[in-house]
Coordinates of C-alpha atoms (C1' of nucleotides) in Angstrom, one line a residue:
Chain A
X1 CA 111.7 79.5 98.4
X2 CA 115.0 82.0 97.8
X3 CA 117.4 82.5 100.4
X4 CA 117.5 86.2 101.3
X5 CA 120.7 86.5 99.7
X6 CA 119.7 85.2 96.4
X7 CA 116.7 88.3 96.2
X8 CA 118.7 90.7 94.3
X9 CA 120.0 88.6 92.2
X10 CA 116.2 87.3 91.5
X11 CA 115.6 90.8 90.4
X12 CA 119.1 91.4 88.8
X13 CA 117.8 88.6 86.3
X14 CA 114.7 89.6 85.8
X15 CA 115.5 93.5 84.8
X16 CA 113.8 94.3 87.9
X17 CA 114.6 96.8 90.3
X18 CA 115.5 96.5 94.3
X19 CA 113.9 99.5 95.0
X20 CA 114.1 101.1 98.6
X21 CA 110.2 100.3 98.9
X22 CA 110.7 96.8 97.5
X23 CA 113.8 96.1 100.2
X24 CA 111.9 98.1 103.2
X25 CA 108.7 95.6 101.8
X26 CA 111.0 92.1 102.1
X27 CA 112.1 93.4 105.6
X28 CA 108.8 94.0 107.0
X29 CA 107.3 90.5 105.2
X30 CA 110.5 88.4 106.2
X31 CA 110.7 89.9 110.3
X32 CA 106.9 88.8 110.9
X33 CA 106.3 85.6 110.4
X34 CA 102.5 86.0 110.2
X35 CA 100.4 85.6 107.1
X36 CA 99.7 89.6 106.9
X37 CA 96.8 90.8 104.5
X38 CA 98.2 93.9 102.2
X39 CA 96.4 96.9 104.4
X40 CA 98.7 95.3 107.4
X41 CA 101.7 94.9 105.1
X42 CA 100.6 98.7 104.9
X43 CA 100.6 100.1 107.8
X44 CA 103.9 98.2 109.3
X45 CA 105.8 99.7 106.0
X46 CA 104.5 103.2 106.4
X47 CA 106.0 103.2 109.9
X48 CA 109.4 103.7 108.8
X49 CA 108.6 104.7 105.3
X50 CA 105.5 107.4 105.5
X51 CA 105.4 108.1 102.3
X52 CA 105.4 104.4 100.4
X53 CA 101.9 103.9 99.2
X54 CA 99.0 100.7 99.7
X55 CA 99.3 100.7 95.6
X56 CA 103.1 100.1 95.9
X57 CA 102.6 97.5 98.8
X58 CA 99.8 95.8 95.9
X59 CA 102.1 96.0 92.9
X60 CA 105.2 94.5 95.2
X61 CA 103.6 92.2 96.4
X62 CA 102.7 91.1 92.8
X63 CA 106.4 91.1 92.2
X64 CA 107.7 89.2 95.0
X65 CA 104.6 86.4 94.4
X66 CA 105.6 86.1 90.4
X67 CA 109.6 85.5 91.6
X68 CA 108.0 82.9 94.2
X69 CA 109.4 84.6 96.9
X70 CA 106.1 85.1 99.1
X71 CA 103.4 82.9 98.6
X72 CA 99.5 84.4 97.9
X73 CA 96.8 83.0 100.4
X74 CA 92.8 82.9 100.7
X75 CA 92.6 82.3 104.7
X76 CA 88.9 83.0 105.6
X77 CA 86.7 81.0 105.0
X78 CA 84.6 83.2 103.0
X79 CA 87.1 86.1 103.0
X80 CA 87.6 88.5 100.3
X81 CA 91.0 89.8 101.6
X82 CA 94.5 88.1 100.7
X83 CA 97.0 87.2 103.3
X84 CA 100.9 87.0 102.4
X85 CA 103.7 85.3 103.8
X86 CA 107.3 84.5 102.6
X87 CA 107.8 81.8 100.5
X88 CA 108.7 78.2 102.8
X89 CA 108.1 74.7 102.4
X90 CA 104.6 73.6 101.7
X91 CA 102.2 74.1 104.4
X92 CA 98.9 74.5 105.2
X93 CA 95.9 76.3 107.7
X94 CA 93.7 76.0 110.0
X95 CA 91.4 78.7 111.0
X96 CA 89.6 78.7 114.2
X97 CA 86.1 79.9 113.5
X98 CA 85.8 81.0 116.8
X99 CA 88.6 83.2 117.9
X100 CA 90.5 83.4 114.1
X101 CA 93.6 82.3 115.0
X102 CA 95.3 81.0 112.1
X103 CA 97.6 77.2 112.8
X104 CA 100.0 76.3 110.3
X105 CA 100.6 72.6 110.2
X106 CA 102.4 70.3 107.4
X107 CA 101.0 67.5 106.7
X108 CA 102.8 64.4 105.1
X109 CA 98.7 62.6 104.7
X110 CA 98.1 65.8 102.4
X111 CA 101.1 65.3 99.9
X112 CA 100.6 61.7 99.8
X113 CA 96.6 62.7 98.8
X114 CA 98.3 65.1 96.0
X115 CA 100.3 62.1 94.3
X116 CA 97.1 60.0 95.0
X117 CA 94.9 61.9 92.9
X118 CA 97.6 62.7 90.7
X119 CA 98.3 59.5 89.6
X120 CA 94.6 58.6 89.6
X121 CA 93.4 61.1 87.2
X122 CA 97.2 61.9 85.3
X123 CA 97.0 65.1 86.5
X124 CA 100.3 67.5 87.7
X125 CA 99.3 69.0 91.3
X126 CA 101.5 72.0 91.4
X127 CA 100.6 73.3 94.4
X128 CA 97.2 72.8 96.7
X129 CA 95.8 74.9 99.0
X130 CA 94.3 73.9 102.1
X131 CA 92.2 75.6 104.8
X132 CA 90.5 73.7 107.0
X133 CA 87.9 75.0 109.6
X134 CA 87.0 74.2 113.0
X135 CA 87.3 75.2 116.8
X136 CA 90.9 75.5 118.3
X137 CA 92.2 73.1 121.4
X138 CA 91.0 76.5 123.7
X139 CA 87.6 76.9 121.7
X140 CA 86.5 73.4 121.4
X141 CA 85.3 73.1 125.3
X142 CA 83.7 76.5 125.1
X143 CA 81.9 76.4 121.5
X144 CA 81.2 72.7 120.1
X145 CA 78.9 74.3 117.2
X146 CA 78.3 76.9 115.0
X147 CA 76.5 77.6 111.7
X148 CA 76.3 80.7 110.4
X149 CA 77.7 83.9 111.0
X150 CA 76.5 87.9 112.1
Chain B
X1 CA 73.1 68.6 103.0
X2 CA 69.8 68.3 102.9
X3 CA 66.9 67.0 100.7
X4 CA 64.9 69.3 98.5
X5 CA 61.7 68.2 100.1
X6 CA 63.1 69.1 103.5
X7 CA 63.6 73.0 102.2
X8 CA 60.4 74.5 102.7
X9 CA 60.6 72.9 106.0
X10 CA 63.9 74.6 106.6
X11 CA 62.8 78.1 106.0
X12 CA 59.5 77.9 108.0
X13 CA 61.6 76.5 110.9
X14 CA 64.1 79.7 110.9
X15 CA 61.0 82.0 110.2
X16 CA 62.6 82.4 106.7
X17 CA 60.0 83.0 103.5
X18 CA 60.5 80.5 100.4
X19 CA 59.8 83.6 97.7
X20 CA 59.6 83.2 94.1
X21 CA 63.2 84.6 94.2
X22 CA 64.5 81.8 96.3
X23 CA 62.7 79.1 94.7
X24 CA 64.0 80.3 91.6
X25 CA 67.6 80.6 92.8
X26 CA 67.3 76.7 94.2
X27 CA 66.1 75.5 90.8
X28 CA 68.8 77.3 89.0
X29 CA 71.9 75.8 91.7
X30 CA 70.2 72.8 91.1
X31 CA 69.5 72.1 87.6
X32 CA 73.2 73.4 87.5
X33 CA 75.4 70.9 88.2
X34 CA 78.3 73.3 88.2
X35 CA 80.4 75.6 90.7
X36 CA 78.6 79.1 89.6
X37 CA 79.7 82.3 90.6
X38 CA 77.1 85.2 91.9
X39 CA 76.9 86.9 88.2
X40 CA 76.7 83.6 86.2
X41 CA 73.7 82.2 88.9
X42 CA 72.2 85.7 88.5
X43 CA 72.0 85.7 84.6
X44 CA 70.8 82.1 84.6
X45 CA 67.5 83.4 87.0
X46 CA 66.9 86.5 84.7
X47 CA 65.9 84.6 81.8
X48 CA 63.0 83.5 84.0
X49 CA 62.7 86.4 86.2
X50 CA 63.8 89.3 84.3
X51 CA 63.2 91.2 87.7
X52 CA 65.2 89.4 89.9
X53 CA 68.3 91.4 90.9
X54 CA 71.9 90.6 91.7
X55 CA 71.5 92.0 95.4
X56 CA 68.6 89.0 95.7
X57 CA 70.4 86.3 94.4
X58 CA 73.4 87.3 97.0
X59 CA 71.4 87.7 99.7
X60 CA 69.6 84.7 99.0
X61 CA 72.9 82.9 98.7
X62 CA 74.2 84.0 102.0
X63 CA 70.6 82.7 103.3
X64 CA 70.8 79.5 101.8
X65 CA 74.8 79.2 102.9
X66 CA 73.6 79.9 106.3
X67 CA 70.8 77.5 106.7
X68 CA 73.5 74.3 104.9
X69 CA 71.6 74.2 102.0
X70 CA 74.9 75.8 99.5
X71 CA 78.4 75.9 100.2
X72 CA 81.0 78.8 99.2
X73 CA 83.7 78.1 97.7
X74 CA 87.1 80.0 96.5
X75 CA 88.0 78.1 93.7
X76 CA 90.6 80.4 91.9
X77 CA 94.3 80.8 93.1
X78 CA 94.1 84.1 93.6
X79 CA 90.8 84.9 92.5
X80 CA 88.1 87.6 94.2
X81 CA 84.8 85.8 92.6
X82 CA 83.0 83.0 95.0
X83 CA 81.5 80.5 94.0
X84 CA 78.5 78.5 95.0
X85 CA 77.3 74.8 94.4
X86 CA 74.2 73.0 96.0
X87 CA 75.6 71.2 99.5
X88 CA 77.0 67.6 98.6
X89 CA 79.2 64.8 100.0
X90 CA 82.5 66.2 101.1
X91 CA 84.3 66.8 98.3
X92 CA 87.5 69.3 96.9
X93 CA 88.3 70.8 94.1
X94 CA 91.4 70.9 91.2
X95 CA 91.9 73.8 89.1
X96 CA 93.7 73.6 85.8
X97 CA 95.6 76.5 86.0
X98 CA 96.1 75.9 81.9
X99 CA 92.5 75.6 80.5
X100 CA 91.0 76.5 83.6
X101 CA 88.6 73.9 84.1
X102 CA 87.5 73.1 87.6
X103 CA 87.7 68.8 88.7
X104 CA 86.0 67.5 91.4
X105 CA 87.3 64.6 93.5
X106 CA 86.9 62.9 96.9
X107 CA 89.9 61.8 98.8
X108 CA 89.9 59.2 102.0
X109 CA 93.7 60.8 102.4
X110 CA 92.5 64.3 103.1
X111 CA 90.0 63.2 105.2
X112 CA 92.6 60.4 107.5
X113 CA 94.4 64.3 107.2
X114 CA 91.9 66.2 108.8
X115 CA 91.4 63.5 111.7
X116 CA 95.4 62.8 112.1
X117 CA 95.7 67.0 112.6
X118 CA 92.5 67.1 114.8
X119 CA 94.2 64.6 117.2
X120 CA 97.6 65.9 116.9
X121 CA 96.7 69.2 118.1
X122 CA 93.6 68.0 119.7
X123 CA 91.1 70.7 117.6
X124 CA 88.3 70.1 115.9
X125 CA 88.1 70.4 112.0
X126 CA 84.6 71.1 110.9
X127 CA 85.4 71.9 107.4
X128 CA 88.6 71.2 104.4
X129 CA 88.4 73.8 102.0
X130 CA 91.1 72.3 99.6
X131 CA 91.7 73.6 96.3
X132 CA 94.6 71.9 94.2
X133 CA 96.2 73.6 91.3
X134 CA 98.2 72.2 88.7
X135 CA 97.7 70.9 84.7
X136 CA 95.1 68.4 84.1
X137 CA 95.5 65.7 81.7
X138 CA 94.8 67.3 78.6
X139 CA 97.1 70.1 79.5
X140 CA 100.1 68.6 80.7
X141 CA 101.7 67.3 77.8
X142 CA 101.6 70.8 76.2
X143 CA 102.7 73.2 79.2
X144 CA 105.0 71.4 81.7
X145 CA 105.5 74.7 83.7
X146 CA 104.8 78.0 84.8
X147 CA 104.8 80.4 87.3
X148 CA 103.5 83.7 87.1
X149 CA 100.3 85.4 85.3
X150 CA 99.6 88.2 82.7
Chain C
dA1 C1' 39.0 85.3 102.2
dA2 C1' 40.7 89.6 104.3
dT3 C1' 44.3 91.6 107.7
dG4 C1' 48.7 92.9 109.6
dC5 C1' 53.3 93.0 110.0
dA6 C1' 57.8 91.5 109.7
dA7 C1' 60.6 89.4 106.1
dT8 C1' 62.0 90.3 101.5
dT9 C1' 62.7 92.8 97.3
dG10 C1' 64.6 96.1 93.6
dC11 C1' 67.1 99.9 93.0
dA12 C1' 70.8 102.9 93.8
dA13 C1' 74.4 104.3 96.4
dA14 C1' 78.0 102.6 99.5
dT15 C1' 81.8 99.7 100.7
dC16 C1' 86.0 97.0 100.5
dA17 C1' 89.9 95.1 98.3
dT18 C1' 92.6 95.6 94.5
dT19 C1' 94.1 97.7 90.1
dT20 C1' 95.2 101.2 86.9
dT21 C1' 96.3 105.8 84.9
dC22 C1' 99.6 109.2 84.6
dA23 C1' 103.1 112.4 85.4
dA24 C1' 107.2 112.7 88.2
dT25 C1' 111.0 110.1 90.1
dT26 C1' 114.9 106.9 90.2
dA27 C1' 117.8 102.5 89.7
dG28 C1' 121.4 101.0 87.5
dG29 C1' 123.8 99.8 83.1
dA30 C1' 126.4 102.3 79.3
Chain D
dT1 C1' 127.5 111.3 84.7
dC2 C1' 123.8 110.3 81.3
dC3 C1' 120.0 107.8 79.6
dT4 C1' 116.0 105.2 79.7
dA5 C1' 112.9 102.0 81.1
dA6 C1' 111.2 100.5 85.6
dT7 C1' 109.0 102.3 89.5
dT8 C1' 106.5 105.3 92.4
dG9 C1' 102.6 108.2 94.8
dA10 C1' 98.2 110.1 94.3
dA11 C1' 93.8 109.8 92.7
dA12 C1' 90.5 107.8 90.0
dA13 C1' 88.7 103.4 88.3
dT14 C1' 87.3 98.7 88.7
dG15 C1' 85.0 94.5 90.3
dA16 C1' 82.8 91.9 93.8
dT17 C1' 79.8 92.3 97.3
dT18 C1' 76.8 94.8 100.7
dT19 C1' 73.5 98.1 102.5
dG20 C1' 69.8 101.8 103.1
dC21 C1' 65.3 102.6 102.1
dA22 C1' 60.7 102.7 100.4
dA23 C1' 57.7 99.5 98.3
dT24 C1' 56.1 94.7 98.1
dT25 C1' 54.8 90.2 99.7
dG26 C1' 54.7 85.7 102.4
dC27 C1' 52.3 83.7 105.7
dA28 C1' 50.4 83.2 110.4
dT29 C1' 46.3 84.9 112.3
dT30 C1' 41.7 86.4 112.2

DNA sequence: AATGCAATTGCAAATCATTTTCAATTAGGA
DNA sequence: TCCTAATTGAAAATGATTTGCAATTGCATT
């Protein structure tokens, strides 16, 4: 989790390059502070750079996840698309099956669980992903249930 | 998470049809106590149905996801391939990101997790997808670190 | 046991997200 | 400013999964 300051250096050390697409890609990720999937990364960049292209956004985005300075995520539950967000302190997700809205949360129970099982098994947990599934406070009076999808 | 007995029942209910495909497909996630991806469950049914083909077996998998019977899981970091296991107890999953072997575990923390964030902002959590990363114990005395791929 | 029809299948082509190839461009140290 | 390796855009390639369609097949009903 780099402070914005420290990114060219990051790349300085690396022989990497801060390349206009790279910079105009940091700005977009680090002004919305959504978990954006790469096409949306996409289209937001191509507003003030027409000509920057999806491959760059994928092979930046490659870049800025190797430095850890955005973190990679699988947010649907059965989703094939990857959602991106700045690197921050460890969090986690919850999806609301019925209207999608995505909650981050912390969760102290969730670390403590990490060291549990790491200690149980001698094991390092580097890092864990969690999504959990459900209905939202909104949804949960309108939809108690639901199984499978279209 | 249902018995095997109570399968056929399952289908007739839904007006689904148990075909030799499907039947097939069960006994292979089931004799396989592993988390298989589509290809790997596929190759495993054509040695007893060389005719079977790979759109089947993921059709049949959505089917079977739908009705409860398997669950879908993302088990790679980053990775695109699903993977699918008969239903079972709630359970999560550790990936050594060294030898890439997949652990199983149960966790009373993660679930006191799931209930403390269901009350806190009163939603309801229907499912934990949690996937740790990290070395397992055979691995962690030879790489102590890492951070990016190939 | 034969009938009918909707559910299911295999195949091939389509789709979706992501990656790669390659020639042209460019950042940034010498 | 010059040089060179890193980076880019465009298009084609890849890998996983889905879909269209005509042929097949469960299975409820005769």
């Amino acid at each position: 989790m780099p402070a914005p300051e420290d990114i060219p250096q990051i790349f300085q050390t690396t022989g990497r390059r801060l390349t206009s697409q790279r910079r105009l890609l940091l700005e977009v990720l680090t002004e919305c502070h959504d978990h954006l999937d790469a096409e949306t990364i996409y289209d937001l960049a191509k507003r003030r750079d027409p000509n920057i292209s999806l491959a760059t956004v994928y092979r930046t985005l490659k870049v800025l996840k190797a430095e850890g300075i955005v973190q990679e995520r699988l947010l649907e539950p059965d989703g094939q698309k990857h959602h991106y967000e700045m690197a921050a302190n460890a969090h986690y997700h919850f999806t609301c099956l019925e209207c999608g809205q995505v909650i981050e949360f912390e969760s102290a129970l969730i670390e403590q669980a990490c060291h549990e099982l790491a200690e149980r098994l001698k094991l390092d947990v580097a890092h864990a992903r969690v999504n959990l599934d459900g209905h939202c406070a909104d949804c949960t009076q309108l939809a108690p249930m639901s199984e499978d999808g279209p």
